[in-house]
mmCIF file of C-alpha atoms in Angstrom:
data_model
loop_
_atom_site.group_PDB
_atom_site.id
_atom_site.type_symbol
_atom_site.label_atom_id
_atom_site.label_comp_id
_atom_site.label_asym_id
_atom_site.label_seq_id
_atom_site.Cartn_x
_atom_site.Cartn_y
_atom_site.Cartn_z
ATOM 1 C CA MET A 225 -26.239 147.519 323.245
ATOM 2 C CA THR A 226 -24.140 145.563 320.757
ATOM 3 C CA ILE A 227 -23.327 146.848 317.293
ATOM 4 C CA GLU A 228 -25.336 143.971 315.815
ATOM 5 C CA LYS A 229 -28.408 145.026 317.804
ATOM 6 C CA THR A 230 -27.934 148.714 316.925
ATOM 7 C CA VAL A 231 -27.663 147.878 313.217
ATOM 8 C CA ALA A 232 -30.673 145.561 313.440
ATOM 9 C CA ASP A 233 -32.757 148.234 315.185
ATOM 10 C CA SER A 234 -31.799 150.763 312.503
ATOM 11 C CA ILE A 235 -32.745 148.363 309.705
ATOM 12 C CA ASP A 236 -36.007 147.493 311.444
ATOM 13 C CA LYS A 237 -37.001 151.158 311.899
ATOM 14 C CA LEU A 238 -36.214 152.043 308.305
ATOM 15 C CA MET A 239 -37.932 148.992 306.865
ATOM 16 C CA HIS A 240 -41.030 149.697 308.931
ATOM 17 C CA ASP A 241 -41.040 153.371 307.878
ATOM 18 C CA GLN A 242 -40.621 152.441 304.214
ATOM 19 C CA GLY A 243 -43.175 149.618 304.307
ATOM 20 C CA LYS A 244 -40.614 146.944 303.434
ATOM 21 C CA LYS A 245 -41.067 143.359 304.582
ATOM 22 C CA ASN A 246 -38.760 140.468 305.494
ATOM 23 C CA LYS A 247 -39.461 138.884 302.103
ATOM 24 C CA ASP A 248 -38.119 142.050 300.410
ATOM 25 C CA LEU A 249 -34.934 141.916 302.476
ATOM 26 C CA ALA A 250 -34.635 138.193 301.779
ATOM 27 C CA GLU A 251 -34.855 138.785 298.024
ATOM 28 C CA LEU A 252 -32.226 141.527 298.207
ATOM 29 C CA LEU A 253 -29.743 139.321 300.070
ATOM 30 C CA GLU A 254 -30.810 136.038 298.419
ATOM 31 C CA ILE A 255 -31.612 134.416 301.760
ATOM 32 C CA SER A 256 -34.749 132.946 303.290
ATOM 33 C CA PRO A 257 -37.349 135.256 304.855
ATOM 34 C CA HIS A 258 -36.696 133.403 308.114
ATOM 35 C CA MET A 259 -33.000 134.369 307.994
ATOM 36 C CA ALA A 260 -33.993 137.946 307.104
ATOM 37 C CA GLY A 261 -36.001 137.999 310.323
ATOM 38 C CA TYR A 262 -32.906 136.937 312.268
ATOM 39 C CA LEU A 263 -30.928 139.796 310.685
ATOM 40 C CA ARG A 264 -33.680 142.255 311.470
ATOM 41 C CA ARG A 265 -33.748 141.184 315.132
ATOM 42 C CA GLY A 266 -29.959 141.228 315.527
ATOM 43 C CA SER A 267 -29.783 137.484 316.150
ATOM 44 C CA THR A 268 -27.077 137.006 313.528
ATOM 45 C CA ARG A 269 -24.222 139.054 312.142
ATOM 46 C CA ILE A 270 -24.443 140.966 308.875
ATOM 47 C CA SER A 271 -21.445 140.874 306.541
ATOM 48 C CA THR A 272 -19.985 144.195 305.447
ATOM 49 C CA GLY A 273 -21.071 143.479 301.877
ATOM 50 C CA ASP A 274 -24.648 142.816 302.943
ATOM 51 C CA LEU A 275 -24.590 145.878 305.203
ATOM 52 C CA ALA A 276 -23.623 148.026 302.210
ATOM 53 C CA LYS A 277 -26.421 146.478 300.084
ATOM 54 C CA ILE A 278 -28.979 147.074 302.808
ATOM 55 C CA ALA A 279 -27.881 150.669 303.375
ATOM 56 C CA LYS A 280 -28.137 151.453 299.652
ATOM 57 C CA TRP A 281 -31.528 149.723 299.442
ATOM 58 C CA LEU A 282 -32.801 151.782 302.391
ATOM 59 C CA GLY A 283 -31.283 155.032 301.088
ATOM 60 C CA VAL A 284 -28.932 155.670 304.022
ATOM 61 C CA SER A 285 -25.226 155.379 304.742
ATOM 62 C CA THR A 286 -23.687 152.368 306.437
ATOM 63 C CA ASP A 287 -22.436 154.755 309.109
ATOM 64 C CA SER A 288 -25.983 155.790 310.005
ATOM 65 C CA LEU A 289 -26.996 152.128 310.396
ATOM 66 C CA ILE A 290 -24.006 151.443 312.643
ATOM 67 C CA ALA A 291 -24.452 154.607 314.712
ATOM 68 C CA GLY A 292 -28.150 153.940 315.265
ATOM 69 C CA TYR A 293 -30.500 155.526 312.778
ATOM 70 C CA GLU A 294 -33.196 157.705 314.300
ATOM 71 C CA LEU A 295 -36.290 158.496 312.301
ATOM 72 C CA VAL A 296 -37.148 162.163 312.408
ATOM 73 C CA PRO A 297 -40.788 163.136 311.885
ATOM 74 C CA LYS A 298 -41.443 165.330 308.850
ATOM 75 C CA ALA A 299 -42.296 168.927 309.651
ATOM 76 C CA ALA A 300 -45.837 169.991 308.824
#
């Protein structure tokens, strides 16, 4: 798996878990929702500046996005 795809999968998982939509990501990065969808699918590269913005917005480190973020279920 490419780094772009790993990052995209991490962003997708976190956005889904947090109930965030492509339009929210688009507003954050000042891009179209269509382009946000490309980022979320790993079809285009994310700049380091945008990666840092996204990580902060999602409440994780850039390293965890790059390494492949895994959602861990909350203990009961």
